[in-house]
Amino acid sequence: VQLQASGGGLVQAGGSLRLSCTTSGIIFSMYDMGWYRQAPGKQRELVARINSSRRPNYADSVKGRFTISRDNAKNTVYLQMDSLKQEDTAVYYCNAERAAYRLLYWGQGTQVTVSS
């Protein structure tokens, strides 16, 4: 199983980035997909999740600014990040979960840095 995250980078405050996480080795459509982030010195936190029925949910800190979506044909989940703030700076990770089967996989992180 592989989850390959990409799309991170350096952006000015107010700017946008789109993260992608492409998977292999799983039946993507059956998994709930999530984006998490971890800033230096802080715990990893949920940013957004989208379940297998395409229902999204968001952390309060990103509601109205970030949009999670999935393309089952491409085995890929996206995170569109708009109106970025310095506090969004973190390493962003994607995961794939089938809770009923206790299956959970993580991708490597992608760094997002928002400058003032």
Short mmCIF file of N, CA and C in Angstrom, two decimals:
data_model
loop_
_atom_site.label_atom_id
_atom_site.label_comp_id
_atom_site.label_asym_id
_atom_site.label_seq_id
_atom_site.Cartn_x
_atom_site.Cartn_y
_atom_site.Cartn_z
N VAL A 1 0.85 -1.19 0.00
CA VAL A 1 0.00 0.00 0.00
C VAL A 1 0.89 1.24 0.00
N GLN A 2 0.56 2.17 -0.88
CA GLN A 2 1.31 3.43 -0.92
C GLN A 2 0.35 4.61 -1.02
N LEU A 3 0.66 5.65 -0.26
CA LEU A 3 -0.04 6.92 -0.36
C LEU A 3 1.02 7.98 -0.64
N GLN A 4 0.93 8.63 -1.77
CA GLN A 4 1.93 9.60 -2.19
C GLN A 4 1.33 10.99 -2.18
N ALA A 5 1.76 11.79 -1.21
CA ALA A 5 1.27 13.16 -1.10
C ALA A 5 2.19 14.10 -1.86
N SER A 6 1.61 15.11 -2.45
CA SER A 6 2.38 16.11 -3.20
C SER A 6 1.62 17.43 -3.21
N GLY A 7 2.31 18.47 -3.67
CA GLY A 7 1.67 19.76 -3.83
C GLY A 7 2.04 20.80 -2.80
N GLY A 8 2.80 20.41 -1.80
CA GLY A 8 3.20 21.38 -0.80
C GLY A 8 4.20 22.38 -1.37
N GLY A 9 4.48 23.40 -0.57
CA GLY A 9 5.44 24.40 -1.00
C GLY A 9 5.38 25.64 -0.14
N LEU A 10 6.00 26.69 -0.64
CA LEU A 10 6.06 27.97 0.04
C LEU A 10 5.09 28.93 -0.65
N VAL A 11 4.23 29.55 0.13
CA VAL A 11 3.24 30.47 -0.42
C VAL A 11 3.06 31.63 0.54
N GLN A 12 2.71 32.78 0.00
CA GLN A 12 2.46 33.94 0.84
C GLN A 12 1.08 33.85 1.48
N ALA A 13 0.94 34.49 2.61
CA ALA A 13 -0.36 34.54 3.27
C ALA A 13 -1.41 35.09 2.31
N GLY A 14 -2.57 34.45 2.33
CA GLY A 14 -3.63 34.82 1.41
C GLY A 14 -3.63 34.01 0.12
N GLY A 15 -2.57 33.27 -0.10
CA GLY A 15 -2.45 32.48 -1.31
C GLY A 15 -3.13 31.14 -1.22
N SER A 16 -2.91 30.33 -2.26
CA SER A 16 -3.57 29.03 -2.35
C SER A 16 -2.57 27.94 -2.73
N LEU A 17 -2.89 26.74 -2.31
CA LEU A 17 -2.17 25.54 -2.73
C LEU A 17 -3.18 24.42 -2.86
N ARG A 18 -2.87 23.46 -3.72
CA ARG A 18 -3.69 22.24 -3.78
C ARG A 18 -2.80 21.04 -3.54
N LEU A 19 -3.13 20.29 -2.51
CA LEU A 19 -2.43 19.06 -2.20
C LEU A 19 -3.14 17.89 -2.87
N SER A 20 -2.34 16.91 -3.26
CA SER A 20 -2.88 15.67 -3.83
C SER A 20 -2.30 14.49 -3.08
N CYS A 21 -3.08 13.45 -2.98
CA CYS A 21 -2.61 12.20 -2.37
C CYS A 21 -3.12 11.07 -3.25
N THR A 22 -2.19 10.43 -3.93
CA THR A 22 -2.53 9.34 -4.84
C THR A 22 -2.19 8.02 -4.17
N THR A 23 -3.11 7.08 -4.25
CA THR A 23 -2.94 5.81 -3.55
C THR A 23 -2.78 4.65 -4.53
N SER A 24 -2.18 3.59 -4.02
CA SER A 24 -2.11 2.34 -4.76
C SER A 24 -2.13 1.20 -3.75
N GLY A 25 -2.65 0.07 -4.19
CA GLY A 25 -2.67 -1.09 -3.32
C GLY A 25 -3.91 -1.22 -2.45
N ILE A 26 -4.84 -0.29 -2.59
CA ILE A 26 -6.11 -0.36 -1.86
C ILE A 26 -7.27 -0.16 -2.83
N ILE A 27 -8.45 -0.59 -2.40
CA ILE A 27 -9.65 -0.29 -3.17
C ILE A 27 -10.11 1.09 -2.70
N PHE A 28 -9.63 2.09 -3.40
CA PHE A 28 -9.73 3.48 -2.93
C PHE A 28 -11.16 3.88 -2.59
N SER A 29 -12.09 3.48 -3.41
CA SER A 29 -13.48 3.93 -3.24
C SER A 29 -14.08 3.45 -1.92
N MET A 30 -13.51 2.46 -1.32
CA MET A 30 -14.06 1.90 -0.07
C MET A 30 -13.47 2.56 1.17
N TYR A 31 -12.52 3.45 0.98
CA TYR A 31 -11.83 4.05 2.12
C TYR A 31 -12.28 5.47 2.39
N ASP A 32 -12.34 5.80 3.68
CA ASP A 32 -12.44 7.18 4.09
C ASP A 32 -11.04 7.78 4.00
N MET A 33 -10.97 8.99 3.47
CA MET A 33 -9.67 9.62 3.26
C MET A 33 -9.56 10.89 4.11
N GLY A 34 -8.37 11.12 4.64
CA GLY A 34 -8.20 12.26 5.50
C GLY A 34 -6.91 13.01 5.24
N TRP A 35 -6.93 14.28 5.59
CA TRP A 35 -5.73 15.11 5.62
C TRP A 35 -5.52 15.56 7.06
N TYR A 36 -4.30 15.40 7.52
CA TYR A 36 -3.89 15.82 8.85
C TYR A 36 -2.68 16.72 8.70
N ARG A 37 -2.36 17.45 9.75
CA ARG A 37 -1.16 18.27 9.71
C ARG A 37 -0.49 18.29 11.07
N GLN A 38 0.80 18.54 11.02
CA GLN A 38 1.58 18.61 12.25
C GLN A 38 2.57 19.76 12.14
N ALA A 39 2.38 20.73 13.01
CA ALA A 39 3.29 21.86 13.08
C ALA A 39 4.39 21.54 14.08
N PRO A 40 5.53 22.21 13.97
CA PRO A 40 6.64 21.95 14.91
C PRO A 40 6.20 22.13 16.36
N GLY A 41 6.49 21.13 17.16
CA GLY A 41 6.17 21.20 18.57
C GLY A 41 4.72 20.94 18.91
N LYS A 42 3.93 20.59 17.92
CA LYS A 42 2.50 20.35 18.16
C LYS A 42 2.12 18.93 17.75
N GLN A 43 0.97 18.50 18.25
CA GLN A 43 0.47 17.19 17.89
C GLN A 43 -0.15 17.22 16.49
N ARG A 44 -0.18 16.07 15.88
CA ARG A 44 -0.85 15.94 14.59
C ARG A 44 -2.35 16.16 14.80
N GLU A 45 -2.94 16.93 13.89
CA GLU A 45 -4.36 17.24 14.03
C GLU A 45 -5.09 17.03 12.71
N LEU A 46 -6.37 16.71 12.85
CA LEU A 46 -7.21 16.53 11.67
C LEU A 46 -7.44 17.88 10.99
N VAL A 47 -7.32 17.88 9.67
CA VAL A 47 -7.65 19.05 8.88
C VAL A 47 -9.00 18.84 8.20
N ALA A 48 -9.13 17.72 7.49
CA ALA A 48 -10.37 17.44 6.77
C ALA A 48 -10.43 15.96 6.45
N ARG A 49 -11.63 15.44 6.37
CA ARG A 49 -11.85 14.05 5.98
C ARG A 49 -13.01 14.00 5.00
N ILE A 50 -12.97 12.98 4.16
CA ILE A 50 -14.08 12.74 3.25
C ILE A 50 -14.32 11.25 3.24
N ASN A 51 -15.56 10.86 3.50
CA ASN A 51 -15.80 9.42 3.62
C ASN A 51 -16.07 8.80 2.24
N SER A 52 -16.30 7.51 2.26
CA SER A 52 -16.48 6.80 0.99
C SER A 52 -17.74 7.25 0.26
N SER A 53 -18.66 7.89 0.98
CA SER A 53 -19.87 8.44 0.36
C SER A 53 -19.70 9.90 -0.04
N ARG A 54 -18.45 10.38 0.06
CA ARG A 54 -18.09 11.74 -0.35
C ARG A 54 -18.58 12.82 0.61
N ARG A 55 -18.94 12.43 1.81
CA ARG A 55 -19.35 13.43 2.79
C ARG A 55 -18.12 13.99 3.48
N PRO A 56 -17.91 15.30 3.40
CA PRO A 56 -16.72 15.89 4.01
C PRO A 56 -16.98 16.41 5.42
N ASN A 57 -15.92 16.51 6.18
CA ASN A 57 -15.98 17.29 7.41
C ASN A 57 -14.63 17.96 7.62
N TYR A 58 -14.67 19.08 8.33
CA TYR A 58 -13.51 19.96 8.43
C TYR A 58 -13.25 20.37 9.88
N ALA A 59 -11.98 20.61 10.16
CA ALA A 59 -11.64 21.26 11.41
C ALA A 59 -12.18 22.69 11.37
N ASP A 60 -12.58 23.19 12.52
CA ASP A 60 -13.15 24.54 12.57
C ASP A 60 -12.17 25.58 12.02
N SER A 61 -10.89 25.34 12.22
CA SER A 61 -9.88 26.33 11.84
C SER A 61 -9.75 26.48 10.33
N VAL A 62 -10.27 25.53 9.55
CA VAL A 62 -10.12 25.61 8.10
C VAL A 62 -11.46 25.71 7.37
N LYS A 63 -12.55 25.65 8.09
CA LYS A 63 -13.86 25.74 7.44
C LYS A 63 -13.98 27.03 6.65
N GLY A 64 -14.48 26.89 5.43
CA GLY A 64 -14.66 28.06 4.57
C GLY A 64 -13.42 28.43 3.79
N ARG A 65 -12.29 27.82 4.10
CA ARG A 65 -11.03 28.12 3.40
C ARG A 65 -10.50 26.91 2.64
N PHE A 66 -10.69 25.73 3.19
CA PHE A 66 -10.16 24.49 2.60
C PHE A 66 -11.32 23.65 2.07
N THR A 67 -11.04 22.92 0.99
CA THR A 67 -12.03 22.02 0.42
C THR A 67 -11.37 20.67 0.12
N ILE A 68 -11.94 19.62 0.66
CA ILE A 68 -11.45 18.27 0.38
C ILE A 68 -12.35 17.65 -0.69
N SER A 69 -11.73 16.90 -1.59
CA SER A 69 -12.50 16.21 -2.63
C SER A 69 -11.76 14.93 -2.99
N ARG A 70 -12.45 14.06 -3.71
CA ARG A 70 -11.84 12.81 -4.11
C ARG A 70 -12.24 12.46 -5.52
N ASP A 71 -11.33 11.78 -6.21
CA ASP A 71 -11.58 11.27 -7.55
C ASP A 71 -11.31 9.78 -7.50
N ASN A 72 -12.37 9.01 -7.42
CA ASN A 72 -12.20 7.56 -7.27
C ASN A 72 -11.58 6.93 -8.52
N ALA A 73 -11.81 7.53 -9.66
CA ALA A 73 -11.23 6.99 -10.90
C ALA A 73 -9.71 7.14 -10.91
N LYS A 74 -9.22 8.16 -10.18
CA LYS A 74 -7.78 8.40 -10.14
C LYS A 74 -7.15 7.97 -8.82
N ASN A 75 -7.97 7.38 -7.94
CA ASN A 75 -7.46 6.93 -6.63
C ASN A 75 -6.76 8.06 -5.89
N THR A 76 -7.34 9.23 -5.97
CA THR A 76 -6.67 10.41 -5.45
C THR A 76 -7.63 11.27 -4.62
N VAL A 77 -7.10 11.80 -3.53
CA VAL A 77 -7.83 12.76 -2.71
C VAL A 77 -7.08 14.08 -2.79
N TYR A 78 -7.84 15.17 -2.78
CA TYR A 78 -7.27 16.51 -2.91
C TYR A 78 -7.63 17.36 -1.71
N LEU A 79 -6.78 18.35 -1.47
CA LEU A 79 -7.09 19.36 -0.47
C LEU A 79 -6.78 20.71 -1.10
N GLN A 80 -7.82 21.44 -1.45
CA GLN A 80 -7.66 22.80 -1.96
C GLN A 80 -7.61 23.74 -0.77
N MET A 81 -6.53 24.47 -0.68
CA MET A 81 -6.32 25.36 0.46
C MET A 81 -6.26 26.80 -0.06
N ASP A 82 -7.23 27.59 0.33
CA ASP A 82 -7.31 28.99 -0.06
C ASP A 82 -7.18 29.89 1.17
N SER A 83 -6.91 31.14 0.92
CA SER A 83 -6.79 32.13 2.02
C SER A 83 -5.86 31.60 3.10
N LEU A 84 -4.72 31.13 2.69
CA LEU A 84 -3.79 30.52 3.64
C LEU A 84 -3.27 31.53 4.64
N LYS A 85 -3.06 31.03 5.86
CA LYS A 85 -2.57 31.85 6.96
C LYS A 85 -1.25 31.26 7.44
N GLN A 86 -0.47 32.06 8.14
CA GLN A 86 0.80 31.57 8.66
C GLN A 86 0.58 30.37 9.57
N GLU A 87 -0.51 30.37 10.31
CA GLU A 87 -0.77 29.24 11.22
C GLU A 87 -1.12 27.95 10.50
N ASP A 88 -1.27 27.99 9.18
CA ASP A 88 -1.47 26.76 8.41
C ASP A 88 -0.14 26.07 8.09
N THR A 89 0.96 26.70 8.43
CA THR A 89 2.27 26.11 8.19
C THR A 89 2.42 24.81 8.98
N ALA A 90 2.73 23.74 8.27
CA ALA A 90 2.84 22.42 8.89
C ALA A 90 3.25 21.42 7.83
N VAL A 91 3.56 20.22 8.30
CA VAL A 91 3.67 19.08 7.40
C VAL A 91 2.28 18.46 7.29
N TYR A 92 1.82 18.26 6.08
CA TYR A 92 0.49 17.72 5.83
C TYR A 92 0.61 16.26 5.41
N TYR A 93 -0.22 15.44 6.04
CA TYR A 93 -0.22 14.00 5.79
C TYR A 93 -1.62 13.56 5.32
N CYS A 94 -1.63 12.59 4.43
CA CYS A 94 -2.91 11.99 4.08
C CYS A 94 -3.00 10.60 4.68
N ASN A 95 -4.22 10.16 4.91
CA ASN A 95 -4.42 8.78 5.34
C ASN A 95 -5.64 8.17 4.70
N ALA A 96 -5.67 6.85 4.76
CA ALA A 96 -6.78 6.07 4.22
C ALA A 96 -7.23 5.12 5.30
N GLU A 97 -8.53 5.09 5.55
CA GLU A 97 -9.04 4.29 6.67
C GLU A 97 -10.29 3.52 6.29
N ARG A 98 -10.33 2.27 6.74
CA ARG A 98 -11.56 1.47 6.74
C ARG A 98 -11.73 1.00 8.17
N ALA A 99 -12.43 1.80 8.94
CA ALA A 99 -12.51 1.56 10.38
C ALA A 99 -13.11 0.19 10.71
N ALA A 100 -14.09 -0.23 9.92
CA ALA A 100 -14.76 -1.50 10.21
C ALA A 100 -13.79 -2.68 10.14
N TYR A 101 -12.73 -2.52 9.35
CA TYR A 101 -11.72 -3.56 9.20
C TYR A 101 -10.43 -3.22 9.91
N ARG A 102 -10.44 -2.11 10.65
CA ARG A 102 -9.25 -1.66 11.38
C ARG A 102 -8.06 -1.50 10.45
N LEU A 103 -8.33 -0.94 9.27
CA LEU A 103 -7.27 -0.69 8.31
C LEU A 103 -6.98 0.81 8.29
N LEU A 104 -5.73 1.16 8.43
CA LEU A 104 -5.33 2.56 8.44
C LEU A 104 -3.94 2.66 7.83
N TYR A 105 -3.83 3.50 6.83
CA TYR A 105 -2.56 3.71 6.16
C TYR A 105 -2.25 5.20 6.08
N TRP A 106 -0.97 5.51 6.20
CA TRP A 106 -0.51 6.89 6.15
C TRP A 106 0.45 7.09 4.99
N GLY A 107 0.40 8.27 4.42
CA GLY A 107 1.39 8.66 3.43
C GLY A 107 2.51 9.45 4.08
N GLN A 108 3.51 9.74 3.29
CA GLN A 108 4.58 10.60 3.80
C GLN A 108 4.06 12.03 3.79
N GLY A 109 4.66 12.90 4.50
CA GLY A 109 4.17 14.26 4.59
C GLY A 109 4.63 15.14 3.45
N THR A 110 3.93 16.23 3.28
CA THR A 110 4.35 17.27 2.35
C THR A 110 4.33 18.60 3.10
N GLN A 111 5.42 19.34 2.98
CA GLN A 111 5.57 20.57 3.77
C GLN A 111 4.80 21.72 3.12
N VAL A 112 4.02 22.41 3.95
CA VAL A 112 3.36 23.64 3.53
C VAL A 112 3.88 24.76 4.42
N THR A 113 4.44 25.78 3.81
CA THR A 113 4.96 26.92 4.55
C THR A 113 4.29 28.19 4.04
N VAL A 114 3.66 28.91 4.96
CA VAL A 114 2.96 30.15 4.60
C VAL A 114 3.74 31.32 5.20
N SER A 115 4.20 32.20 4.35
CA SER A 115 4.99 33.35 4.81
C SER A 115 4.11 34.59 4.92
N SER A 116 4.57 35.52 5.71
CA SER A 116 3.80 36.75 5.91
C SER A 116 4.00 37.73 4.76
#
